[in-house]
Tab-separated table of N, CA and C in Angstrom:
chain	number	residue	atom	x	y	z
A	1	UNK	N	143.229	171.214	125.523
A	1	UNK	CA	142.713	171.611	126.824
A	1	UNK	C	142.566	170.364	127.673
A	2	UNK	N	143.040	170.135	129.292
A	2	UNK	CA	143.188	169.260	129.409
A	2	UNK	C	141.870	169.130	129.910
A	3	UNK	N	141.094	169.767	129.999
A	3	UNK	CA	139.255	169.732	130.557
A	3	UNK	C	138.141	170.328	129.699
A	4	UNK	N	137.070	169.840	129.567
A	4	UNK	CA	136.227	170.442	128.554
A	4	UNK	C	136.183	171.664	129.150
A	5	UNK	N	135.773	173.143	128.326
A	5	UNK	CA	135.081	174.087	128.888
A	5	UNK	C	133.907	173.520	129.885
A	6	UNK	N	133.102	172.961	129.375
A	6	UNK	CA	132.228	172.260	130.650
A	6	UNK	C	132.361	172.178	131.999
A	7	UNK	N	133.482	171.851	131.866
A	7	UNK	CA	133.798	170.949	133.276
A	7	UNK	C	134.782	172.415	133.651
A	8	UNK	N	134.940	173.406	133.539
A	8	UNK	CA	135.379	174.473	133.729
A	8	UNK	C	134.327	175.533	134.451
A	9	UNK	N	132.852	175.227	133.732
A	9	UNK	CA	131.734	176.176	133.799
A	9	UNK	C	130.737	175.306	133.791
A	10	UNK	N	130.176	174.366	134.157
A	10	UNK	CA	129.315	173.786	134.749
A	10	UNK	C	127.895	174.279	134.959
A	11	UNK	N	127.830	175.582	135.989
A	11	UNK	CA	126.621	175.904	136.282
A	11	UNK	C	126.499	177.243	135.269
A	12	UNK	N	127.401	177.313	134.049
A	12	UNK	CA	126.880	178.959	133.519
A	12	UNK	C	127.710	180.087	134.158
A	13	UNK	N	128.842	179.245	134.772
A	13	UNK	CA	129.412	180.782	135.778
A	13	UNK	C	130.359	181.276	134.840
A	14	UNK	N	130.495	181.255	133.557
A	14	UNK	CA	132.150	181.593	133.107
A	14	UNK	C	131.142	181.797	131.709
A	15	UNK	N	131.341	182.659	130.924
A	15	UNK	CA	130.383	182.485	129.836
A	15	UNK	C	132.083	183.385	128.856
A	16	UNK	N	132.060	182.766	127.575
A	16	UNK	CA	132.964	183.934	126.837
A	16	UNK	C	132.792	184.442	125.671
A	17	UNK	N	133.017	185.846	125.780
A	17	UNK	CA	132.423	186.689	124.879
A	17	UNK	C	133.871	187.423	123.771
A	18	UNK	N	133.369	186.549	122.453
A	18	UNK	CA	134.453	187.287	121.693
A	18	UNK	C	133.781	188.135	120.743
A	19	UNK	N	133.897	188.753	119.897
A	19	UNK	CA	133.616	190.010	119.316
A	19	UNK	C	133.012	189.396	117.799
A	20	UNK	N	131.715	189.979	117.548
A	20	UNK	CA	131.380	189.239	116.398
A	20	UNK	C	132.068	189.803	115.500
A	21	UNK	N	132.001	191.707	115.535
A	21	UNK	CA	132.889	192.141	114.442
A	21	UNK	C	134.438	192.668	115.312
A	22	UNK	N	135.691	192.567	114.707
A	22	UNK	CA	136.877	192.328	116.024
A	22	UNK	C	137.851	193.131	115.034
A	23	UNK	N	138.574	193.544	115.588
A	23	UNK	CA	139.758	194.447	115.224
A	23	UNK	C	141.192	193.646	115.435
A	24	UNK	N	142.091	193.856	115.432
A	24	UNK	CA	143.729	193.831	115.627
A	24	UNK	C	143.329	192.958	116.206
A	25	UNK	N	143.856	192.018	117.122
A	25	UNK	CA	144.463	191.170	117.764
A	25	UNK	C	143.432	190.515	118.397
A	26	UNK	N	142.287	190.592	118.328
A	26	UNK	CA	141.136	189.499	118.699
A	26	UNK	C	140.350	189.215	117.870
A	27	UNK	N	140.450	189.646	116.110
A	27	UNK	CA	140.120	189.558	115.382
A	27	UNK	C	140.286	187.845	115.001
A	28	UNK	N	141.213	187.310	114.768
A	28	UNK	CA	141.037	185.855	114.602
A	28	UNK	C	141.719	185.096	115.722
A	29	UNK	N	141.178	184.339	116.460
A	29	UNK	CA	141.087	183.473	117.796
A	29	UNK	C	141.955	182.359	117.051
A	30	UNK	N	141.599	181.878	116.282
A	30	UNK	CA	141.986	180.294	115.727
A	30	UNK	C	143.802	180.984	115.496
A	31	UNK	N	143.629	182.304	114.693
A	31	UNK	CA	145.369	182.531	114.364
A	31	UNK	C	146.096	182.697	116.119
A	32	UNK	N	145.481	183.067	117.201
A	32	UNK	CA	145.974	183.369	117.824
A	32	UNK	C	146.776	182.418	118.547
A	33	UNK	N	145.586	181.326	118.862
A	33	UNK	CA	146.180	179.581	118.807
A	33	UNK	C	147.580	179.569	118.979
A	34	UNK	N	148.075	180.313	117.377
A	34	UNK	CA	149.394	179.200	116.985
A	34	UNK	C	150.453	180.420	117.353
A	35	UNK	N	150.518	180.860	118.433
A	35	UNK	CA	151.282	181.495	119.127
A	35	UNK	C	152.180	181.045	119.485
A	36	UNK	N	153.757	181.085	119.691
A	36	UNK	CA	154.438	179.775	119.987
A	36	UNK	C	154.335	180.145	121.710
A	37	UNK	N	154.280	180.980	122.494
A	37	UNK	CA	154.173	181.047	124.078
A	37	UNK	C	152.677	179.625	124.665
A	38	UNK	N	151.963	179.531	123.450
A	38	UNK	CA	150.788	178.358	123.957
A	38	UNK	C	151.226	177.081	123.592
A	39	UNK	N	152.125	176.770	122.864
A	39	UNK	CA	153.216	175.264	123.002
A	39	UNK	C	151.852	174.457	122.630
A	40	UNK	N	151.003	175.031	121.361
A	40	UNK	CA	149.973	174.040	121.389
A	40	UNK	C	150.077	173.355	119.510
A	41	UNK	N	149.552	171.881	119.591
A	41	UNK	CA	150.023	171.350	118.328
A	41	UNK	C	148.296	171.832	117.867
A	42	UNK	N	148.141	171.832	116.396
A	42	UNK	CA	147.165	171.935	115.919
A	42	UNK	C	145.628	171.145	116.150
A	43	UNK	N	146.180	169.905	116.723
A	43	UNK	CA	144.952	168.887	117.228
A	43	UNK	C	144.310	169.813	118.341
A	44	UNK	N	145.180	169.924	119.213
A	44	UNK	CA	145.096	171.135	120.767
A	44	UNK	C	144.431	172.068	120.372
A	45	UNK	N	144.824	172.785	119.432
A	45	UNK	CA	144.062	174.195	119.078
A	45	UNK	C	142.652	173.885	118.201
A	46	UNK	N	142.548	172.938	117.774
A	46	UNK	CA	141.350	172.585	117.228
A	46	UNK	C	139.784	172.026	118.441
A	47	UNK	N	140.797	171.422	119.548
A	47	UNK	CA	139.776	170.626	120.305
A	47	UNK	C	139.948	172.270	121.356
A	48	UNK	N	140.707	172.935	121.405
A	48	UNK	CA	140.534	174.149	122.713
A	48	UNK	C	138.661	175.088	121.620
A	49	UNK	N	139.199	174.926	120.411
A	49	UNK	CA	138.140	175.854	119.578
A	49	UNK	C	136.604	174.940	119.626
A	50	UNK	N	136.642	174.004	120.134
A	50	UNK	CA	135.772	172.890	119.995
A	50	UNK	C	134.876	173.208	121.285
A	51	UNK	N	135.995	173.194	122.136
A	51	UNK	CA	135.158	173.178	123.633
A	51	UNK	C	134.822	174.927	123.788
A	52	UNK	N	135.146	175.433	123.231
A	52	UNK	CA	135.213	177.281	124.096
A	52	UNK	C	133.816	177.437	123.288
A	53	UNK	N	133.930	177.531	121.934
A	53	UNK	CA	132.875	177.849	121.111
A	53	UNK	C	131.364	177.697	120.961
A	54	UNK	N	131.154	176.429	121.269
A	54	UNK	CA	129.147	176.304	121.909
A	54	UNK	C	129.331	177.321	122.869
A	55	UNK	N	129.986	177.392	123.969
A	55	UNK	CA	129.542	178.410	125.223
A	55	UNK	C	130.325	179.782	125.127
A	56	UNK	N	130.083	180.587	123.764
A	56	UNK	CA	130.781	181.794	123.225
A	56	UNK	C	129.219	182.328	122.993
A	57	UNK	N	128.925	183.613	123.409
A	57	UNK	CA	128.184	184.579	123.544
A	57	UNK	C	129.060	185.766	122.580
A	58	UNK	N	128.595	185.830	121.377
A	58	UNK	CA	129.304	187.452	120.369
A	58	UNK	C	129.015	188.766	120.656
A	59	UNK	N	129.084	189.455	120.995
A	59	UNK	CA	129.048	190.940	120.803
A	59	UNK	C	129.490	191.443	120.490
A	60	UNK	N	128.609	192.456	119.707
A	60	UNK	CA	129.432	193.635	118.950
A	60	UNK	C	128.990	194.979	119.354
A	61	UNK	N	130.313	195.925	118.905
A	61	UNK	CA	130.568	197.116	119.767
A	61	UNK	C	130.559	198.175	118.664
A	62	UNK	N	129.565	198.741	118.766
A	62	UNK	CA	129.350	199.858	117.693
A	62	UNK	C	130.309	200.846	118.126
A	63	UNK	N	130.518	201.479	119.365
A	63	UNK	CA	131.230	202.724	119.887
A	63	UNK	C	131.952	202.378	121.093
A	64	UNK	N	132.908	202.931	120.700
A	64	UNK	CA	133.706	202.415	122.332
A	64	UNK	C	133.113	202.955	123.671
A	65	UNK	N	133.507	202.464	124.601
A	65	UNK	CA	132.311	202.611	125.973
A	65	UNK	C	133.153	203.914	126.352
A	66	UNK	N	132.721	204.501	127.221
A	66	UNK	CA	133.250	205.257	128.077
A	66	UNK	C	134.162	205.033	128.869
A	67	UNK	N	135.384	205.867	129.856
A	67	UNK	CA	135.479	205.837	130.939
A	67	UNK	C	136.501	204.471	130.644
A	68	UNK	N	137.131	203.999	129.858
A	68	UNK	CA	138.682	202.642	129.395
A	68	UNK	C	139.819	203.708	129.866
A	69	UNK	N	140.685	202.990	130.604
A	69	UNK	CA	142.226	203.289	131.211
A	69	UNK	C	142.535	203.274	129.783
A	70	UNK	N	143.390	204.485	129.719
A	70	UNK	CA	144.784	204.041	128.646
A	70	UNK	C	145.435	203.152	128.666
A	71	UNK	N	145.741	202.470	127.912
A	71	UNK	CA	146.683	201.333	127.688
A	71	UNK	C	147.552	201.994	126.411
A	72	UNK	N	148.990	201.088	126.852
A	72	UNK	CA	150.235	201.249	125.910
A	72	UNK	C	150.214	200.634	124.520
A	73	UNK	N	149.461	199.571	124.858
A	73	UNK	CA	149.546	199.085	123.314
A	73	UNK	C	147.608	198.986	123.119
A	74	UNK	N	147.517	200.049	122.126
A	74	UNK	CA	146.535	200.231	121.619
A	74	UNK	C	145.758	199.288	120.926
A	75	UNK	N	146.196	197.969	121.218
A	75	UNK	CA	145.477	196.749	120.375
A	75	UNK	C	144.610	195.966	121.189
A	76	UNK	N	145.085	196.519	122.489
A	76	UNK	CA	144.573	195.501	123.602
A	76	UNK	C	143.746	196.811	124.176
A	77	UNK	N	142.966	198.013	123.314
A	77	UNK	CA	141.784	198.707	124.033
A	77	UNK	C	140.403	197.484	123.490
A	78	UNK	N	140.643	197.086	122.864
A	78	UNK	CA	139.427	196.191	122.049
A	78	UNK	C	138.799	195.048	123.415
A	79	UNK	N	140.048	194.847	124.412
A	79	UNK	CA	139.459	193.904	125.177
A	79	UNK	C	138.926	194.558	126.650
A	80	UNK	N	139.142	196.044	127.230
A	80	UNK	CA	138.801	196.623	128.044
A	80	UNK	C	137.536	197.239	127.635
A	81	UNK	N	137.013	197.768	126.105
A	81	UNK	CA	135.917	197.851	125.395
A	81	UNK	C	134.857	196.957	125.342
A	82	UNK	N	135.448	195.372	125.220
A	82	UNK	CA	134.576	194.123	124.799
A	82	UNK	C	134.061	194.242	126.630
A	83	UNK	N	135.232	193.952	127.576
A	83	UNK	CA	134.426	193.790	128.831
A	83	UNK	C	133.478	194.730	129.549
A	84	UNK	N	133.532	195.831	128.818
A	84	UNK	CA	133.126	197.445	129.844
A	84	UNK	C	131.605	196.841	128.703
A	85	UNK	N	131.702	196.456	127.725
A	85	UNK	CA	130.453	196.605	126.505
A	85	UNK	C	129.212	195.800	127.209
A	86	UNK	N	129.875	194.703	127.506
A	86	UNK	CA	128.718	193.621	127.874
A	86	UNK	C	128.896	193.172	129.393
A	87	UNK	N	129.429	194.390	129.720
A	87	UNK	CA	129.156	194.104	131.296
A	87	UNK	C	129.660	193.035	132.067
A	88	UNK	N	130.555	192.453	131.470
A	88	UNK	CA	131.368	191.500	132.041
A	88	UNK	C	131.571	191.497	133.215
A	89	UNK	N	131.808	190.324	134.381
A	89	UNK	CA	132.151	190.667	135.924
A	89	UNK	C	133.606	190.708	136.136
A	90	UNK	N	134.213	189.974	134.847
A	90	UNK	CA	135.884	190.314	135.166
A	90	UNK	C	136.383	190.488	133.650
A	91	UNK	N	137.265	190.717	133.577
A	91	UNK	CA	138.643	190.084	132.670
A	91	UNK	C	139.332	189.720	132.975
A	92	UNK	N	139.718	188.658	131.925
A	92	UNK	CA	140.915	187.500	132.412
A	92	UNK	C	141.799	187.771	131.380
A	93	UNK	N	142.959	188.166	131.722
A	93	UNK	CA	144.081	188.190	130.718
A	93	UNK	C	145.823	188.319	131.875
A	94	UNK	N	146.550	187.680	131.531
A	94	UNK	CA	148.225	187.855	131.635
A	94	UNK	C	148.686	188.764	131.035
A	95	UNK	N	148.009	189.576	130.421
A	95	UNK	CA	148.894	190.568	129.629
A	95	UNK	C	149.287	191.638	130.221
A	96	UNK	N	150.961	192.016	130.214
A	96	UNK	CA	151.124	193.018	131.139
A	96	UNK	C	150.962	194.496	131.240
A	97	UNK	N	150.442	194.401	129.780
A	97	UNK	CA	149.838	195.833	129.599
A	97	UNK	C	148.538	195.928	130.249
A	98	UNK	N	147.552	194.803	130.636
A	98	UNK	CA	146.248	195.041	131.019
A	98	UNK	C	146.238	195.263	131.932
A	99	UNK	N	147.119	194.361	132.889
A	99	UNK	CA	147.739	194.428	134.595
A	99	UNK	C	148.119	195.190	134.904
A	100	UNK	N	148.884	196.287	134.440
A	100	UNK	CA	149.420	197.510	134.172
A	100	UNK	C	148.351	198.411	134.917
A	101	UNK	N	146.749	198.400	134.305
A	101	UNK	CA	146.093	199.392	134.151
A	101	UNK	C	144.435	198.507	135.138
A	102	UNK	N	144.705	197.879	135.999
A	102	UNK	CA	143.629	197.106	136.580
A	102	UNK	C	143.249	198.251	138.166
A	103	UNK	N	143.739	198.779	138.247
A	103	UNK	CA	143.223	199.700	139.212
A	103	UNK	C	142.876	200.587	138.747
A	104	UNK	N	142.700	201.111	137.674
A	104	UNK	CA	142.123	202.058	136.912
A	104	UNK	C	141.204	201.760	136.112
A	105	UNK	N	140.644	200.450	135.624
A	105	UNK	CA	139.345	199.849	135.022
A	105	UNK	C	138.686	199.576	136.578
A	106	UNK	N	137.168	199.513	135.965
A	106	UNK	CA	136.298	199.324	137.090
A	106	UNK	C	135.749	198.035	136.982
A	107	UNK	N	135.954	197.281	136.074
A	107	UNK	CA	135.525	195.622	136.588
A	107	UNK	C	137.111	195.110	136.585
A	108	UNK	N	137.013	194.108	137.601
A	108	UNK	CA	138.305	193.609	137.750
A	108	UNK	C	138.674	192.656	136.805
A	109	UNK	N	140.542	193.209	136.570
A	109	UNK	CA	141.316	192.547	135.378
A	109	UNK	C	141.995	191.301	136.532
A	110	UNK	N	141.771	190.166	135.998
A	110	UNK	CA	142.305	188.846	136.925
A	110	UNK	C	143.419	188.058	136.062
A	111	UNK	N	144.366	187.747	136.911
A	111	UNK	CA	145.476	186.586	136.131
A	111	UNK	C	144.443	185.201	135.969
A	112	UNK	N	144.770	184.135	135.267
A	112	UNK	CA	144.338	183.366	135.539
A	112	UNK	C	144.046	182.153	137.039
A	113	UNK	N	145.261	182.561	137.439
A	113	UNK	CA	145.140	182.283	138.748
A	113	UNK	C	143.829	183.113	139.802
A	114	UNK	N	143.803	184.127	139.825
A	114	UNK	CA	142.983	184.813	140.159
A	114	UNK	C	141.334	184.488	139.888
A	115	UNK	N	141.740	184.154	138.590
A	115	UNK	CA	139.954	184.326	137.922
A	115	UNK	C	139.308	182.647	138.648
A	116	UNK	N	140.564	181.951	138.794
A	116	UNK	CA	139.848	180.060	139.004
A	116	UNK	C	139.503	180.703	140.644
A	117	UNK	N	140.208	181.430	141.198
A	117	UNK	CA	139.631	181.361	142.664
A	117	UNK	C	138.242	182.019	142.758
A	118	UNK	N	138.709	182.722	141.681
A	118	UNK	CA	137.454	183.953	141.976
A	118	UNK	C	135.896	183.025	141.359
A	119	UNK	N	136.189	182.294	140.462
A	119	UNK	CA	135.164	181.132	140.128
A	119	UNK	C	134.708	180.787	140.790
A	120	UNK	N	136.030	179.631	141.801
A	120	UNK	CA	135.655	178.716	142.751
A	120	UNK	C	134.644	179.511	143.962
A	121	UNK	N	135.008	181.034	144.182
A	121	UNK	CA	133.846	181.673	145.173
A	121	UNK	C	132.836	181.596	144.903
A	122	UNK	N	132.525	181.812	143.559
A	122	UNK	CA	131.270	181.946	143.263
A	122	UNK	C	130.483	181.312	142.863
């Protein structure tokens, strides 16, 4: 990461919430790392787990929330669940299945581009 989480979230504005107990595909963060689309060497993925992790808030989701858009790939309901659960003010994901379905969730799904502006507003 070329910036600490810190220096990303400063005043508390960005907090991230991964799933204490996690299913399919957000189930292990560290495997997700070594994705080859993140072009990241193992030092990278060790210091990204370094900085995200003090400022990781867990929740867990006994029942799925109400009122989640369908999505196509059923692996990625776990992250419209995690944000609807704890009340999140956005989601941040590239995934084009999530983007897909962002006018039909009620907290807003942001590219990353999106989410730094939407930071910088706030």
């Amino acid at each position: 990461m070329q910036q600490g989480f810190d220096k990303l979230s400063p005043n508390g504005k960005m907090t991230p919430l991964p799933l204490r107990e996690m299913g399919a595909k957000s189930a292990k963060l560290p495997s997700l790392l070594h994705y080859p689309k993140f072009k990241l060497s193992a030092q990278e993925q060790q210091s990204l787990l370094a900085d995200f992790l003090p400022y990781a808030e867990t929740v867990r989701i006994d029942s799925c929330p109400p009122g989640l858009p369908l999505l196509r790939d059923p692996d990625d309901v776990i992250f419209t669940a995690l944000t609807a659960a704890s009340r999140a003010d956005a989601l941040v994901s590239g995934d084009g299945d999530l983007q897909a379905v962002r006018e039909q969730f009620h907290i807003p799904i942001l590219t990353i581009t999106e989410f730094a502006d939407w930071l910088q507003a706030h």
